[in-house]
Amino acid sequence: MFIAHKRILPSRKAIKTPANGYTMTSIETTHRKAAPMPRTRPFAQVDVFSPEAYGGNPLAVIVDAEGMSEQDMQRIARWTNLSETTFILPPTSHEADYRLRIFTPGGELPFAGHPTLGSAHAWLEHGGTPHDPERIIQECRAGMIPIRPDDNGTLSFAAPPTTRTGPLEHEFLERIVDAFGIDPSQVSAHQWVDNGPGWAVLRLDTAQEVLNLDPDLSRIPDAMVGAIGAYPPGSPAAFEMRTFAPRVGVKEDPVCGSMNASVGQWLARTGETTHPYTISQGTTLGRTGRITITPDTNGTIWIGGNTTTLFNGTALA
């Protein structure tokens, strides 16, 4: 962060003299108010959604962001250059345990999945105590997000409601197909699955087709789009997922909880998935992302995975 010191700025003022009028100048000093000094704040970098260290999606977390400006949050997110950086704040609702703001290098998101789990993990590690020991409530721009630990301490969040569903418009679908470099016949289904970031998804027949994608994102610079394809029955993972977010400056998200949440809701609505299953993501980026999707008896889809703090310290912010 930049530290602003008080500067003495010269300004020139003409002085009237009897001999020659306004010919002489003097230098006056004016004082510019100094910006607030940054301070050290607890910081963690958390690996999310992988059973192996450094195999998931990294998340930078400023654990105590009270008093920080939105401009500073965005500047830090650009500097970390991760898919997301989060800032934990006191809640504004008595229902919530804390409030979360989520920034990509290109802007703020109302909700995102791996930042939700990674931030909850960091909050707990830094002494956070939920009102209910069996459930954490995160406040964010998308609303209140319940997070629950299982018997092993693995965290899952409840998929928030989607704000947009239904098939993609034909023109938009054509643009995605063109950017993906695939034949239209390879698309077996498509859907808006937006739970805040603006997600759309294409269903391809196989996981290998998803792994083969080499998209030209310059053709869809404003898109937030993913692709999913099935592995053969009996494989360790049921599907391979990839997500691309050029709108917010993220070429490919290594492992994406929000997309998997809304796609999980879509597949549950169609009746294709009724039991827990695992998603693989990040393979093409050398990651070992594994996301568990668990429908409960009330129809809620829970998105879970490993969270591991790999760096702990302080940030000057």
Short mmCIF file of C-alpha atoms in Angstrom, two decimals:
data_model
loop_
_atom_site.label_atom_id
_atom_site.label_comp_id
_atom_site.label_asym_id
_atom_site.label_seq_id
_atom_site.Cartn_x
_atom_site.Cartn_y
_atom_site.Cartn_z
CA MET A 1 0.00 0.00 0.00
CA PHE A 2 1.08 3.56 -0.58
CA ILE A 3 1.88 5.64 2.50
CA ALA A 4 0.92 9.27 1.94
CA HIS A 5 3.11 11.80 3.75
CA LYS A 6 2.18 15.40 4.30
CA ARG A 7 3.64 17.49 1.52
CA ILE A 8 4.37 21.20 1.62
CA LEU A 9 3.28 22.54 -1.73
CA PRO A 10 4.57 25.92 -2.88
CA SER A 11 2.19 28.46 -4.32
CA ARG A 12 3.24 31.81 -5.73
CA LYS A 13 1.55 35.05 -4.82
CA ALA A 14 2.22 38.44 -6.41
CA ILE A 15 3.19 41.27 -4.05
CA LYS A 16 2.28 44.81 -4.95
CA THR A 17 5.09 47.36 -4.52
CA PRO A 18 4.89 51.13 -4.96
CA ALA A 19 7.68 51.10 -7.50
CA ASN A 20 6.58 48.60 -10.03
CA GLY A 21 3.17 47.15 -9.16
CA TYR A 22 2.67 43.39 -9.24
CA THR A 23 6.16 42.27 -10.16
CA MET A 24 7.57 40.48 -7.14
CA THR A 25 6.43 37.04 -6.02
CA SER A 26 6.65 35.23 -2.73
CA ILE A 27 6.29 31.54 -2.01
CA GLU A 28 3.57 30.61 0.42
CA THR A 29 3.13 27.13 1.82
CA THR A 30 -0.09 25.17 1.90
CA HIS A 31 -0.58 21.87 3.67
CA ARG A 32 -2.38 18.89 2.16
CA LYS A 33 -4.13 16.66 4.65
CA ALA A 34 -2.35 13.33 5.01
CA ALA A 35 -4.20 10.14 4.11
CA PRO A 36 -4.88 7.68 6.95
CA MET A 37 -1.83 5.59 7.73
CA PRO A 38 -2.16 1.88 6.92
CA ARG A 39 -1.79 -0.62 9.73
CA THR A 40 -0.96 -4.28 10.04
CA ARG A 41 -3.92 -6.63 9.78
CA PRO A 42 -4.10 -10.42 10.13
CA PHE A 43 -3.75 -12.14 6.76
CA ALA A 44 -4.05 -15.71 5.49
CA GLN A 45 -3.68 -17.40 2.15
CA VAL A 46 -5.88 -20.45 2.01
CA ASP A 47 -5.89 -23.35 -0.44
CA VAL A 48 -9.50 -24.33 -1.17
CA PHE A 49 -11.05 -27.43 -2.74
CA SER A 50 -8.08 -29.77 -2.90
CA PRO A 51 -6.95 -32.75 -0.80
CA GLU A 52 -3.35 -31.82 -1.72
CA ALA A 53 -1.55 -28.67 -0.58
CA TYR A 54 -1.11 -26.19 -3.45
CA GLY A 55 -3.54 -28.19 -5.56
CA GLY A 56 -6.68 -26.10 -5.13
CA ASN A 57 -7.72 -22.50 -5.63
CA PRO A 58 -5.72 -19.99 -3.57
CA LEU A 59 -7.53 -17.25 -1.68
CA ALA A 60 -6.06 -14.17 0.00
CA VAL A 61 -7.99 -13.14 3.13
CA ILE A 62 -7.66 -9.90 5.08
CA VAL A 63 -9.18 -11.18 8.31
CA ASP A 64 -9.88 -7.76 9.88
CA ALA A 65 -10.79 -5.25 7.18
CA GLU A 66 -12.74 -2.80 9.33
CA GLY A 67 -12.10 0.78 8.23
CA MET A 68 -10.69 -0.09 4.80
CA SER A 69 -12.04 1.75 1.78
CA GLU A 70 -13.47 0.01 -1.25
CA GLN A 71 -10.69 1.56 -3.34
CA ASP A 72 -8.03 -0.01 -1.12
CA MET A 73 -9.75 -3.39 -1.28
CA GLN A 74 -9.78 -3.25 -5.08
CA ARG A 75 -6.14 -2.13 -5.20
CA ILE A 76 -5.09 -5.07 -3.02
CA ALA A 77 -7.09 -7.53 -5.14
CA ARG A 78 -5.34 -6.27 -8.27
CA TRP A 79 -1.98 -6.61 -6.53
CA THR A 80 -2.51 -10.17 -5.24
CA ASN A 81 -3.71 -11.06 -8.75
CA LEU A 82 -5.56 -14.12 -7.50
CA SER A 83 -8.98 -15.06 -8.80
CA GLU A 84 -10.41 -13.59 -5.56
CA THR A 85 -9.27 -11.69 -2.49
CA THR A 86 -11.64 -11.29 0.45
CA PHE A 87 -12.11 -8.85 3.31
CA ILE A 88 -13.82 -9.87 6.56
CA LEU A 89 -15.86 -7.17 8.29
CA PRO A 90 -18.25 -6.92 11.24
CA PRO A 91 -21.79 -7.96 10.25
CA THR A 92 -24.56 -5.43 9.74
CA SER A 93 -27.24 -8.02 10.56
CA HIS A 94 -27.72 -9.77 13.89
CA GLU A 95 -28.27 -13.02 11.93
CA ALA A 96 -24.72 -13.06 10.59
CA ASP A 97 -21.43 -14.02 12.22
CA TYR A 98 -19.40 -11.78 9.90
CA ARG A 99 -19.70 -9.85 6.63
CA LEU A 100 -17.60 -10.63 3.56
CA ARG A 101 -16.60 -8.54 0.57
CA ILE A 102 -15.17 -10.43 -2.41
CA PHE A 103 -12.96 -8.81 -5.04
CA THR A 104 -11.41 -10.10 -8.25
CA PRO A 105 -8.65 -8.15 -10.02
CA GLY A 106 -11.40 -6.58 -12.13
CA GLY A 107 -14.17 -5.84 -9.65
CA GLU A 108 -16.35 -6.90 -6.73
CA LEU A 109 -18.57 -10.00 -6.73
CA PRO A 110 -21.79 -10.40 -4.74
CA PHE A 111 -20.95 -14.05 -4.06
CA ALA A 112 -18.30 -16.65 -4.84
CA GLY A 113 -17.86 -20.19 -3.59
CA HIS A 114 -14.20 -20.84 -2.81
CA PRO A 115 -13.91 -17.40 -1.14
CA THR A 116 -16.86 -18.34 1.06
CA LEU A 117 -15.24 -21.53 2.35
CA GLY A 118 -11.71 -20.12 2.52
CA SER A 119 -12.83 -17.02 4.42
CA ALA A 120 -14.89 -19.05 6.89
CA HIS A 121 -11.84 -21.25 7.47
CA ALA A 122 -9.59 -18.22 8.11
CA TRP A 123 -12.19 -16.57 10.36
CA LEU A 124 -12.43 -19.69 12.51
CA GLU A 125 -8.64 -20.07 12.69
CA HIS A 126 -8.32 -16.47 13.88
CA GLY A 127 -10.70 -16.99 16.78
CA GLY A 128 -14.11 -16.46 15.18
CA THR A 129 -16.94 -18.04 17.17
CA PRO A 130 -20.30 -18.56 15.45
CA HIS A 131 -23.58 -17.94 17.25
CA ASP A 132 -24.53 -21.54 16.44
CA PRO A 133 -21.68 -24.04 16.82
CA GLU A 134 -23.16 -26.17 14.04
CA ARG A 135 -23.57 -23.40 11.49
CA ILE A 136 -21.78 -20.21 10.39
CA ILE A 137 -23.77 -17.44 8.72
CA GLN A 138 -21.88 -15.30 6.23
CA GLU A 139 -23.35 -11.96 5.20
CA CYS A 140 -22.48 -10.83 1.67
CA ARG A 141 -24.10 -8.89 -1.15
CA ALA A 142 -25.95 -12.05 -2.24
CA GLY A 143 -27.56 -12.37 1.21
CA MET A 144 -27.01 -14.73 4.12
CA ILE A 145 -24.99 -17.85 3.25
CA PRO A 146 -25.12 -20.80 5.70
CA ILE A 147 -21.88 -22.76 6.11
CA ARG A 148 -21.68 -26.02 8.03
CA PRO A 149 -18.78 -28.24 9.19
CA ASP A 150 -19.02 -32.00 8.95
CA ASP A 151 -17.71 -34.43 11.58
CA ASN A 152 -14.19 -34.04 10.17
CA GLY A 153 -14.34 -30.25 10.12
CA THR A 154 -14.71 -30.01 6.33
CA LEU A 155 -16.80 -26.97 5.45
CA SER A 156 -19.74 -26.81 3.03
CA PHE A 157 -21.91 -23.87 2.03
CA ALA A 158 -25.56 -23.90 1.03
CA ALA A 159 -25.97 -22.96 -2.63
CA PRO A 160 -27.69 -19.56 -2.78
CA PRO A 161 -30.78 -19.09 -4.95
CA THR A 162 -30.13 -18.49 -8.62
CA THR A 163 -31.19 -15.12 -9.98
CA ARG A 164 -31.41 -16.26 -13.58
CA THR A 165 -32.15 -19.65 -15.13
CA GLY A 166 -33.34 -21.00 -18.48
CA PRO A 167 -31.67 -21.70 -21.84
CA LEU A 168 -29.13 -19.28 -23.26
CA GLU A 169 -30.17 -16.93 -26.03
CA HIS A 170 -29.27 -18.28 -29.46
CA GLU A 171 -26.90 -15.43 -30.36
CA PHE A 172 -25.03 -15.71 -27.05
CA LEU A 173 -24.79 -19.48 -27.38
CA GLU A 174 -23.34 -19.09 -30.88
CA ARG A 175 -20.69 -16.69 -29.58
CA ILE A 176 -19.65 -19.12 -26.82
CA VAL A 177 -19.50 -22.06 -29.24
CA ASP A 178 -17.36 -19.96 -31.57
CA ALA A 179 -15.04 -18.89 -28.72
CA PHE A 180 -14.74 -22.47 -27.50
CA GLY A 181 -13.84 -23.64 -31.00
CA ILE A 182 -16.31 -26.52 -30.93
CA ASP A 183 -19.07 -27.77 -33.19
CA PRO A 184 -22.62 -26.87 -32.11
CA SER A 185 -23.47 -30.58 -32.11
CA GLN A 186 -21.12 -31.07 -29.14
CA VAL A 187 -23.43 -29.01 -26.90
CA SER A 188 -25.95 -31.38 -25.34
CA ALA A 189 -27.54 -28.72 -23.08
CA HIS A 190 -27.01 -25.14 -21.95
CA GLN A 191 -28.37 -22.96 -19.17
CA TRP A 192 -28.18 -19.68 -17.31
CA VAL A 193 -26.98 -20.63 -13.82
CA ASP A 194 -26.48 -17.19 -12.34
CA ASN A 195 -26.22 -16.87 -8.57
CA GLY A 196 -24.54 -13.47 -8.61
CA PRO A 197 -21.44 -13.50 -10.84
CA GLY A 198 -23.48 -13.95 -14.06
CA TRP A 199 -22.72 -17.59 -14.85
CA ALA A 200 -23.82 -19.48 -17.94
CA VAL A 201 -22.85 -23.09 -18.66
CA LEU A 202 -22.59 -25.48 -21.58
CA ARG A 203 -23.00 -29.21 -21.11
CA LEU A 204 -20.71 -31.32 -23.31
CA ASP A 205 -21.04 -35.07 -23.64
CA THR A 206 -17.73 -36.08 -22.08
CA ALA A 207 -15.17 -34.84 -19.60
CA GLN A 208 -12.47 -35.21 -22.26
CA GLU A 209 -14.25 -32.70 -24.49
CA VAL A 210 -14.20 -30.24 -21.60
CA LEU A 211 -10.49 -30.88 -21.00
CA ASN A 212 -9.79 -30.33 -24.72
CA LEU A 213 -11.22 -26.80 -24.75
CA ASP A 214 -8.81 -24.02 -25.68
CA PRO A 215 -11.12 -21.00 -25.77
CA ASP A 216 -10.43 -17.66 -27.40
CA LEU A 217 -11.86 -15.45 -24.68
CA SER A 218 -11.29 -12.29 -26.73
CA ARG A 219 -14.45 -13.33 -28.60
CA ILE A 220 -16.51 -13.25 -25.38
CA PRO A 221 -14.81 -10.57 -23.25
CA ASP A 222 -17.91 -9.90 -21.13
CA ALA A 223 -18.84 -13.54 -20.51
CA MET A 224 -18.87 -15.56 -17.29
CA VAL A 225 -19.16 -19.08 -18.64
CA GLY A 226 -18.35 -22.68 -17.85
CA ALA A 227 -18.39 -26.13 -19.39
CA ILE A 228 -19.15 -29.47 -17.77
CA GLY A 229 -18.86 -33.03 -19.07
CA ALA A 230 -19.30 -36.47 -17.54
CA TYR A 231 -16.62 -39.03 -16.75
CA PRO A 232 -17.36 -42.72 -17.43
CA PRO A 233 -19.39 -44.46 -14.70
CA GLY A 234 -17.22 -45.68 -11.84
CA SER A 235 -14.64 -42.88 -12.19
CA PRO A 236 -13.45 -41.08 -9.02
CA ALA A 237 -15.23 -37.91 -10.18
CA ALA A 238 -18.61 -37.73 -11.86
CA PHE A 239 -17.85 -34.63 -13.96
CA GLU A 240 -15.05 -32.34 -15.10
CA MET A 241 -15.81 -28.61 -14.81
CA ARG A 242 -14.04 -25.57 -16.22
CA THR A 243 -14.98 -21.93 -15.65
CA PHE A 244 -13.87 -18.82 -17.53
CA ALA A 245 -14.44 -15.30 -16.24
CA PRO A 246 -13.02 -12.72 -18.68
CA ARG A 247 -15.54 -10.12 -17.52
CA VAL A 248 -13.72 -9.78 -14.19
CA GLY A 249 -10.20 -10.32 -15.50
CA VAL A 250 -9.89 -14.04 -14.70
CA LYS A 251 -9.00 -16.16 -17.72
CA GLU A 252 -9.77 -19.47 -15.99
CA ASP A 253 -10.80 -20.01 -12.39
CA PRO A 254 -8.85 -23.02 -11.07
CA VAL A 255 -11.72 -24.34 -8.91
CA CYS A 256 -15.04 -22.52 -8.75
CA GLY A 257 -17.55 -23.09 -5.97
CA SER A 258 -20.27 -20.71 -7.16
CA MET A 259 -20.49 -22.24 -10.63
CA ASN A 260 -20.56 -25.76 -9.19
CA ALA A 261 -23.29 -24.67 -6.78
CA SER A 262 -25.65 -23.37 -9.44
CA VAL A 263 -24.87 -26.19 -11.87
CA GLY A 264 -25.60 -28.61 -9.02
CA GLN A 265 -28.99 -26.95 -8.61
CA TRP A 266 -29.64 -27.24 -12.35
CA LEU A 267 -28.74 -30.94 -12.47
CA ALA A 268 -30.93 -31.57 -9.41
CA ARG A 269 -33.88 -29.81 -11.06
CA THR A 270 -33.57 -32.03 -14.13
CA GLY A 271 -33.43 -35.12 -11.91
CA GLU A 272 -30.05 -36.15 -13.24
CA THR A 273 -28.37 -36.06 -9.83
CA THR A 274 -30.10 -37.09 -6.63
CA HIS A 275 -27.14 -38.42 -4.60
CA PRO A 276 -23.83 -36.90 -3.50
CA TYR A 277 -21.15 -36.75 -6.18
CA THR A 278 -17.69 -35.26 -6.80
CA ILE A 279 -16.59 -32.70 -9.38
CA SER A 280 -13.03 -32.51 -10.70
CA GLN A 281 -11.73 -29.09 -11.71
CA GLY A 282 -8.41 -27.43 -12.47
CA THR A 283 -6.88 -30.43 -14.26
CA THR A 284 -5.70 -28.41 -17.26
CA LEU A 285 -4.03 -25.91 -14.89
CA GLY A 286 -2.14 -28.60 -12.99
CA ARG A 287 -4.54 -28.47 -10.02
CA THR A 288 -6.30 -31.27 -8.17
CA GLY A 289 -9.58 -29.57 -7.36
CA ARG A 290 -12.27 -31.79 -5.84
CA ILE A 291 -15.68 -30.42 -4.94
CA THR A 292 -18.39 -32.46 -3.22
CA ILE A 293 -22.00 -31.78 -4.16
CA THR A 294 -24.54 -33.01 -1.60
CA PRO A 295 -28.32 -32.61 -1.98
CA ASP A 296 -30.18 -32.79 1.32
CA THR A 297 -33.73 -33.91 2.04
CA ASN A 298 -34.97 -30.30 1.97
CA GLY A 299 -33.71 -29.74 -1.56
CA THR A 300 -30.70 -27.63 -0.51
CA ILE A 301 -27.47 -28.25 -2.43
CA TRP A 302 -24.35 -28.18 -0.24
CA ILE A 303 -20.95 -27.46 -1.79
CA GLY A 304 -17.94 -28.70 0.16
CA GLY A 305 -14.23 -29.29 0.01
CA ASN A 306 -10.93 -29.10 1.81
CA THR A 307 -9.57 -25.79 3.14
CA THR A 308 -5.93 -25.46 4.23
CA THR A 309 -4.05 -22.35 5.35
CA LEU A 310 -0.69 -22.31 3.56
CA PHE A 311 0.47 -18.80 4.50
CA ASN A 312 -0.26 -16.93 7.70
CA GLY A 313 0.91 -13.48 8.73
CA THR A 314 0.01 -9.81 8.45
CA ALA A 315 -0.82 -7.39 5.69
CA LEU A 316 -0.13 -3.65 5.65
CA ALA A 317 -3.48 -2.17 4.66
#
